[in-house]
């Protein structure tokens, strides 16, 4: 089954969402049902069929993508992305399906879910980094938070994944000053 490319920023969002399926000491991507729901949430049309092997492969990919967000340098991130692209991507090609029309594919025909996600997310992240956006992908700055984020603020100053992490950090800093 061929899967398509639609919006590059959407692919970075999928990478963020995928990495954040492991957070707060919990893993939200353990069963085929959870992977299926994740893929449907990414816009994949029914039917979406996954196996436990797909889950294991996607969880391995998730760990590799996390290293891109945690990378200290562009070179480090590019190395991970280039490896993912070499393993999973193909020469982009246009395909037409009656239900969606013309669209671009970046994964090999018949790719499994992990290979498709790898090609898609690596393409989006590579495009973002190539456009000078490396400083926009990062780990949440809150102590103990393992979530990642795409900073979409105008001045590239977003440090936290959510308002809860920002508030908790401010409260902890205030208490430390008081006490």
PDB file of N, CA, C and O in Angstrom, residues 78-132:
ATOM      1  N   UNK A  78      21.472  15.689  11.345  1.00  0.00           N
ATOM      2  CA  UNK A  78      21.531  15.320   9.928  1.00  0.00           C
ATOM      3  C   UNK A  78      22.025  13.890   9.759  1.00  0.00           C
ATOM      4  O   UNK A  78      21.537  13.168   8.877  1.00  0.00           O
ATOM      5  N   UNK A  79      22.959  13.461  10.586  1.00  0.00           N
ATOM      6  CA  UNK A  79      23.449  12.091  10.491  1.00  0.00           C
ATOM      7  C   UNK A  79      22.347  11.079  10.735  1.00  0.00           C
ATOM      8  O   UNK A  79      22.221  10.095   9.995  1.00  0.00           O
ATOM      9  N   UNK A  80      21.541  11.315  11.752  1.00  0.00           N
ATOM     10  CA  UNK A  80      20.416  10.411  12.051  1.00  0.00           C
ATOM     11  C   UNK A  80      19.403  10.446  10.915  1.00  0.00           C
ATOM     12  O   UNK A  80      18.938   9.404  10.443  1.00  0.00           O
ATOM     13  N   UNK A  81      19.060  11.653  10.464  1.00  0.00           N
ATOM     14  CA  UNK A  81      18.066  11.781   9.395  1.00  0.00           C
ATOM     15  C   UNK A  81      18.552  11.165   8.092  1.00  0.00           C
ATOM     16  O   UNK A  81      17.785  10.493   7.393  1.00  0.00           O
ATOM     17  N   UNK A  82      19.807  11.384   7.750  1.00  0.00           N
ATOM     18  CA  UNK A  82      20.338  10.795   6.517  1.00  0.00           C
ATOM     19  C   UNK A  82      20.309   9.273   6.576  1.00  0.00           C
ATOM     20  O   UNK A  82      20.005   8.619   5.574  1.00  0.00           O
ATOM     21  N   UNK A  83      20.596   8.703   7.738  1.00  0.00           N
ATOM     22  CA  UNK A  83      20.526   7.250   7.876  1.00  0.00           C
ATOM     23  C   UNK A  83      19.084   6.768   7.701  1.00  0.00           C
ATOM     24  O   UNK A  83      18.840   5.773   6.999  1.00  0.00           O
ATOM     25  N   UNK A  84      18.140   7.468   8.323  1.00  0.00           N
ATOM     26  CA  UNK A  84      16.728   7.081   8.173  1.00  0.00           C
ATOM     27  C   UNK A  84      16.282   7.194   6.716  1.00  0.00           C
ATOM     28  O   UNK A  84      15.580   6.315   6.205  1.00  0.00           O
ATOM     29  N   UNK A  85      16.679   8.266   6.053  1.00  0.00           N
ATOM     30  CA  UNK A  85      16.298   8.442   4.653  1.00  0.00           C
ATOM     31  C   UNK A  85      16.920   7.366   3.770  1.00  0.00           C
ATOM     32  O   UNK A  85      16.255   6.837   2.871  1.00  0.00           O
ATOM     33  N   UNK A  86      18.170   7.023   4.018  1.00  0.00           N
ATOM     34  CA  UNK A  86      18.837   5.989   3.221  1.00  0.00           C
ATOM     35  C   UNK A  86      18.149   4.633   3.385  1.00  0.00           C
ATOM     36  O   UNK A  86      18.052   3.861   2.434  1.00  0.00           O
ATOM     37  N   UNK A  87      17.654   4.365   4.587  1.00  0.00           N
ATOM     38  CA  UNK A  87      17.013   3.082   4.869  1.00  0.00           C
ATOM     39  C   UNK A  87      15.571   3.008   4.374  1.00  0.00           C
ATOM     40  O   UNK A  87      15.079   1.925   4.073  1.00  0.00           O
ATOM     41  N   UNK A  88      14.884   4.152   4.341  1.00  0.00           N
ATOM     42  CA  UNK A  88      13.442   4.087   4.140  1.00  0.00           C
ATOM     43  C   UNK A  88      12.898   4.846   2.941  1.00  0.00           C
ATOM     44  O   UNK A  88      11.817   4.527   2.460  1.00  0.00           O
ATOM     45  N   UNK A  89      13.590   5.846   2.481  1.00  0.00           N
ATOM     46  CA  UNK A  89      13.032   6.702   1.434  1.00  0.00           C
ATOM     47  C   UNK A  89      13.376   6.168   0.052  1.00  0.00           C
ATOM     48  O   UNK A  89      14.278   5.367  -0.127  1.00  0.00           O
ATOM     49  N   UNK A  90      12.638   6.655  -0.902  1.00  0.00           N
ATOM     50  CA  UNK A  90      12.872   6.327  -2.301  1.00  0.00           C
ATOM     51  C   UNK A  90      12.833   7.634  -3.071  1.00  0.00           C
ATOM     52  O   UNK A  90      12.510   8.683  -2.503  1.00  0.00           O
ATOM     53  N   UNK A  91      13.160   7.596  -4.333  1.00  0.00           N
ATOM     54  CA  UNK A  91      13.025   8.807  -5.142  1.00  0.00           C
ATOM     55  C   UNK A  91      11.553   9.218  -5.098  1.00  0.00           C
ATOM     56  O   UNK A  91      10.667   8.383  -5.341  1.00  0.00           O
ATOM     57  N   UNK A  92      11.262  10.464  -4.761  1.00  0.00           N
ATOM     58  CA  UNK A  92       9.855  10.882  -4.694  1.00  0.00           C
ATOM     59  C   UNK A  92       9.154  10.654  -6.029  1.00  0.00           C
ATOM     60  O   UNK A  92       9.754  10.788  -7.094  1.00  0.00           O
ATOM     61  N   UNK A  93       7.909  10.270  -5.944  1.00  0.00           N
ATOM     62  CA  UNK A  93       7.133  10.075  -7.171  1.00  0.00           C
ATOM     63  C   UNK A  93       5.676  10.433  -6.937  1.00  0.00           C
ATOM     64  O   UNK A  93       5.172  10.327  -5.828  1.00  0.00           O
ATOM     65  N   UNK A  94       5.024  10.884  -8.002  1.00  0.00           N
ATOM     66  CA  UNK A  94       3.604  11.228  -7.951  1.00  0.00           C
ATOM     67  C   UNK A  94       2.763   9.999  -8.244  1.00  0.00           C
ATOM     68  O   UNK A  94       3.119   9.177  -9.085  1.00  0.00           O
ATOM     69  N   UNK A  95       1.644   9.908  -7.556  1.00  0.00           N
ATOM     70  CA  UNK A  95       0.725   8.808  -7.753  1.00  0.00           C
ATOM     71  C   UNK A  95      -0.698   9.358  -7.674  1.00  0.00           C
ATOM     72  O   UNK A  95      -0.952  10.333  -6.966  1.00  0.00           O
ATOM     73  N   UNK A  96      -1.596   8.738  -8.386  1.00  0.00           N
ATOM     74  CA  UNK A  96      -2.992   9.178  -8.371  1.00  0.00           C
ATOM     75  C   UNK A  96      -3.879   8.079  -7.821  1.00  0.00           C
ATOM     76  O   UNK A  96      -3.806   6.927  -8.251  1.00  0.00           O
ATOM     77  N   UNK A  97      -4.673   8.440  -6.829  1.00  0.00           N
ATOM     78  CA  UNK A  97      -5.677   7.534  -6.275  1.00  0.00           C
ATOM     79  C   UNK A  97      -6.998   8.283  -6.316  1.00  0.00           C
ATOM     80  O   UNK A  97      -7.061   9.444  -5.915  1.00  0.00           O
ATOM     81  N   UNK A  98      -8.053   7.639  -6.777  1.00  0.00           N
ATOM     82  CA  UNK A  98      -9.339   8.340  -6.921  1.00  0.00           C
ATOM     83  C   UNK A  98      -9.822   9.016  -5.643  1.00  0.00           C
ATOM     84  O   UNK A  98     -10.372  10.114  -5.690  1.00  0.00           O
ATOM     85  N   UNK A  99      -9.581   8.391  -4.492  1.00  0.00           N
ATOM     86  CA  UNK A  99     -10.098   8.958  -3.243  1.00  0.00           C
ATOM     87  C   UNK A  99      -9.320  10.180  -2.760  1.00  0.00           C
ATOM     88  O   UNK A  99      -9.845  10.980  -1.998  1.00  0.00           O
ATOM     89  N   UNK A 100      -8.057  10.345  -3.177  1.00  0.00           N
ATOM     90  CA  UNK A 100      -7.258  11.493  -2.714  1.00  0.00           C
ATOM     91  C   UNK A 100      -6.663  12.323  -3.837  1.00  0.00           C
ATOM     92  O   UNK A 100      -6.110  13.388  -3.591  1.00  0.00           O
ATOM     93  N   UNK A 101      -6.722  11.854  -5.056  1.00  0.00           N
ATOM     94  CA  UNK A 101      -6.144  12.589  -6.176  1.00  0.00           C
ATOM     95  C   UNK A 101      -4.644  12.364  -6.276  1.00  0.00           C
ATOM     96  O   UNK A 101      -4.110  11.366  -5.813  1.00  0.00           O
ATOM     97  N   UNK A 102      -3.962  13.321  -6.908  1.00  0.00           N
ATOM     98  CA  UNK A 102      -2.514  13.249  -7.062  1.00  0.00           C
ATOM     99  C   UNK A 102      -1.842  13.588  -5.742  1.00  0.00           C
ATOM    100  O   UNK A 102      -2.237  14.510  -5.052  1.00  0.00           O
ATOM    101  N   UNK A 103      -0.804  12.841  -5.432  1.00  0.00           N
ATOM    102  CA  UNK A 103      -0.025  13.127  -4.227  1.00  0.00           C
ATOM    103  C   UNK A 103       1.368  12.525  -4.367  1.00  0.00           C
ATOM    104  O   UNK A 103       1.616  11.663  -5.210  1.00  0.00           O
ATOM    105  N   UNK A 104       2.260  13.019  -3.532  1.00  0.00           N
ATOM    106  CA  UNK A 104       3.663  12.640  -3.588  1.00  0.00           C
ATOM    107  C   UNK A 104       3.951  11.517  -2.602  1.00  0.00           C
ATOM    108  O   UNK A 104       3.518  11.565  -1.452  1.00  0.00           O
ATOM    109  N   UNK A 105       4.717  10.523  -3.049  1.00  0.00           N
ATOM    110  CA  UNK A 105       5.166   9.430  -2.190  1.00  0.00           C
ATOM    111  C   UNK A 105       6.668   9.584  -1.956  1.00  0.00           C
ATOM    112  O   UNK A 105       7.411   9.922  -2.875  1.00  0.00           O
ATOM    113  N   UNK A 106       7.108   9.308  -0.727  1.00  0.00           N
ATOM    114  CA  UNK A 106       8.541   9.324  -0.432  1.00  0.00           C
ATOM    115  C   UNK A 106       9.037   7.972   0.066  1.00  0.00           C
ATOM    116  O   UNK A 106      10.237   7.751   0.131  1.00  0.00           O
ATOM    117  N   UNK A 107       8.145   7.077   0.455  1.00  0.00           N
ATOM    118  CA  UNK A 107       8.533   5.736   0.907  1.00  0.00           C
ATOM    119  C   UNK A 107       8.393   4.756  -0.260  1.00  0.00           C
ATOM    120  O   UNK A 107       7.632   4.986  -1.202  1.00  0.00           O
ATOM    121  N   UNK A 108       9.143   3.685  -0.159  1.00  0.00           N
ATOM    122  CA  UNK A 108       9.069   2.657  -1.189  1.00  0.00           C
ATOM    123  C   UNK A 108       7.666   2.063  -1.266  1.00  0.00           C
ATOM    124  O   UNK A 108       6.979   1.962  -0.259  1.00  0.00           O
ATOM    125  N   UNK A 109       7.281   1.660  -2.435  1.00  0.00           N
ATOM    126  CA  UNK A 109       6.000   0.971  -2.624  1.00  0.00           C
ATOM    127  C   UNK A 109       5.980  -0.264  -1.741  1.00  0.00           C
ATOM    128  O   UNK A 109       6.945  -1.018  -1.673  1.00  0.00           O
ATOM    129  N   UNK A 110       4.908  -0.455  -0.991  1.00  0.00           N
ATOM    130  CA  UNK A 110       4.772  -1.613  -0.121  1.00  0.00           C
ATOM    131  C   UNK A 110       5.506  -1.489   1.204  1.00  0.00           C
ATOM    132  O   UNK A 110       5.631  -2.474   1.938  1.00  0.00           O
ATOM    133  N   UNK A 111       5.985  -0.294   1.539  1.00  0.00           N
ATOM    134  CA  UNK A 111       6.710  -0.093   2.798  1.00  0.00           C
ATOM    135  C   UNK A 111       5.798  -0.392   3.987  1.00  0.00           C
ATOM    136  O   UNK A 111       4.596  -0.124   3.944  1.00  0.00           O
ATOM    137  N   UNK A 112       6.395  -0.921   5.040  1.00  0.00           N
ATOM    138  CA  UNK A 112       5.651  -1.130   6.287  1.00  0.00           C
ATOM    139  C   UNK A 112       5.425   0.203   6.977  1.00  0.00           C
ATOM    140  O   UNK A 112       5.964   1.239   6.569  1.00  0.00           O
ATOM    141  N   UNK A 113       4.653   0.159   8.046  1.00  0.00           N
ATOM    142  CA  UNK A 113       4.310   1.407   8.735  1.00  0.00           C
ATOM    143  C   UNK A 113       5.536   2.130   9.282  1.00  0.00           C
ATOM    144  O   UNK A 113       5.637   3.353   9.186  1.00  0.00           O
ATOM    145  N   UNK A 114       6.479   1.415   9.844  1.00  0.00           N
ATOM    146  CA  UNK A 114       7.676   2.067  10.398  1.00  0.00           C
ATOM    147  C   UNK A 114       8.508   2.692   9.288  1.00  0.00           C
ATOM    148  O   UNK A 114       8.993   3.818   9.428  1.00  0.00           O
ATOM    149  N   UNK A 115       8.667   1.980   8.195  1.00  0.00           N
ATOM    150  CA  UNK A 115       9.443   2.511   7.069  1.00  0.00           C
ATOM    151  C   UNK A 115       8.745   3.741   6.481  1.00  0.00           C
ATOM    152  O   UNK A 115       9.386   4.738   6.153  1.00  0.00           O
ATOM    153  N   UNK A 116       7.428   3.678   6.365  1.00  0.00           N
ATOM    154  CA  UNK A 116       6.668   4.819   5.861  1.00  0.00           C
ATOM    155  C   UNK A 116       6.810   6.013   6.802  1.00  0.00           C
ATOM    156  O   UNK A 116       7.085   7.132   6.359  1.00  0.00           O
ATOM    157  N   UNK A 117       6.635   5.789   8.101  1.00  0.00           N
ATOM    158  CA  UNK A 117       6.787   6.881   9.072  1.00  0.00           C
ATOM    159  C   UNK A 117       8.212   7.433   9.072  1.00  0.00           C
ATOM    160  O   UNK A 117       8.416   8.640   9.201  1.00  0.00           O
ATOM    161  N   UNK A 118       9.200   6.560   8.926  1.00  0.00           N
ATOM    162  CA  UNK A 118      10.588   7.011   8.889  1.00  0.00           C
ATOM    163  C   UNK A 118      10.829   7.921   7.687  1.00  0.00           C
ATOM    164  O   UNK A 118      11.423   8.997   7.825  1.00  0.00           O
ATOM    165  N   UNK A 119      10.380   7.498   6.518  1.00  0.00           N
ATOM    166  CA  UNK A 119      10.575   8.322   5.316  1.00  0.00           C
ATOM    167  C   UNK A 119       9.845   9.649   5.449  1.00  0.00           C
ATOM    168  O   UNK A 119      10.391  10.712   5.139  1.00  0.00           O
ATOM    169  N   UNK A 120       8.628   9.597   5.914  1.00  0.00           N
ATOM    170  CA  UNK A 120       7.799  10.798   6.051  1.00  0.00           C
ATOM    171  C   UNK A 120       8.380  11.782   7.056  1.00  0.00           C
ATOM    172  O   UNK A 120       8.594  12.957   6.745  1.00  0.00           O
ATOM    173  N   UNK A 121       8.655  11.316   8.266  1.00  0.00           N
ATOM    174  CA  UNK A 121       9.131  12.222   9.315  1.00  0.00           C
ATOM    175  C   UNK A 121      10.549  12.697   9.032  1.00  0.00           C
ATOM    176  O   UNK A 121      10.870  13.859   9.271  1.00  0.00           O
ATOM    177  N   UNK A 122      11.412  11.817   8.528  1.00  0.00           N
ATOM    178  CA  UNK A 122      12.776  12.228   8.206  1.00  0.00           C
ATOM    179  C   UNK A 122      12.776  13.263   7.090  1.00  0.00           C
ATOM    180  O   UNK A 122      13.554  14.218   7.124  1.00  0.00           O
ATOM    181  N   UNK A 123      11.885  13.113   6.111  1.00  0.00           N
ATOM    182  CA  UNK A 123      11.778  14.096   5.036  1.00  0.00           C
ATOM    183  C   UNK A 123      11.350  15.453   5.594  1.00  0.00           C
ATOM    184  O   UNK A 123      11.933  16.492   5.271  1.00  0.00           O
ATOM    185  N   UNK A 124      10.329  15.448   6.442  1.00  0.00           N
ATOM    186  CA  UNK A 124       9.864  16.706   7.032  1.00  0.00           C
ATOM    187  C   UNK A 124      10.921  17.373   7.892  1.00  0.00           C
ATOM    188  O   UNK A 124      11.157  18.586   7.787  1.00  0.00           O
ATOM    189  N   UNK A 125      11.582  16.594   8.745  1.00  0.00           N
ATOM    190  CA  UNK A 125      12.622  17.158   9.615  1.00  0.00           C
ATOM    191  C   UNK A 125      13.828  17.619   8.798  1.00  0.00           C
ATOM    192  O   UNK A 125      14.415  18.668   9.088  1.00  0.00           O
ATOM    193  N   UNK A 126      14.198  16.857   7.771  1.00  0.00           N
ATOM    194  CA  UNK A 126      15.319  17.259   6.921  1.00  0.00           C
ATOM    195  C   UNK A 126      15.006  18.560   6.187  1.00  0.00           C
ATOM    196  O   UNK A 126      15.867  19.437   6.079  1.00  0.00           O
ATOM    197  N   UNK A 127      13.792  18.685   5.706  1.00  0.00           N
ATOM    198  CA  UNK A 127      13.401  19.924   5.023  1.00  0.00           C
ATOM    199  C   UNK A 127      13.446  21.105   5.992  1.00  0.00           C
ATOM    200  O   UNK A 127      13.930  22.188   5.649  1.00  0.00           O
ATOM    201  N   UNK A 128      12.967  20.901   7.201  1.00  0.00           N
ATOM    202  CA  UNK A 128      12.985  21.964   8.212  1.00  0.00           C
ATOM    203  C   UNK A 128      14.423  22.379   8.537  1.00  0.00           C
ATOM    204  O   UNK A 128      14.751  23.571   8.561  1.00  0.00           O
ATOM    205  N   UNK A 129      15.293  21.408   8.758  1.00  0.00           N
ATOM    206  CA  UNK A 129      16.694  21.718   9.077  1.00  0.00           C
ATOM    207  C   UNK A 129      17.373  22.377   7.878  1.00  0.00           C
ATOM    208  O   UNK A 129      18.115  23.346   8.028  1.00  0.00           O
ATOM    209  N   UNK A 130      17.082  21.880   6.681  1.00  0.00           N
ATOM    210  CA  UNK A 130      17.648  22.469   5.462  1.00  0.00           C
ATOM    211  C   UNK A 130      17.230  23.909   5.253  1.00  0.00           C
ATOM    212  O   UNK A 130      17.947  24.700   4.636  1.00  0.00           O
ATOM    213  N   UNK A 131      16.079  24.276   5.799  1.00  0.00           N
ATOM    214  CA  UNK A 131      15.586  25.654   5.682  1.00  0.00           C
ATOM    215  C   UNK A 131      16.042  26.518   6.860  1.00  0.00           C
ATOM    216  O   UNK A 131      15.553  27.629   7.044  1.00  0.00           O
ATOM    217  N   UNK A 132      16.992  25.997   7.652  1.00  0.00           N
ATOM    218  CA  UNK A 132      17.512  26.777   8.771  1.00  0.00           C
ATOM    219  C   UNK A 132      16.697  26.661  10.042  1.00  0.00           C
ATOM    220  O   UNK A 132      16.810  27.494  10.935  1.00  0.00           O
TER     221      UNK A 132
END
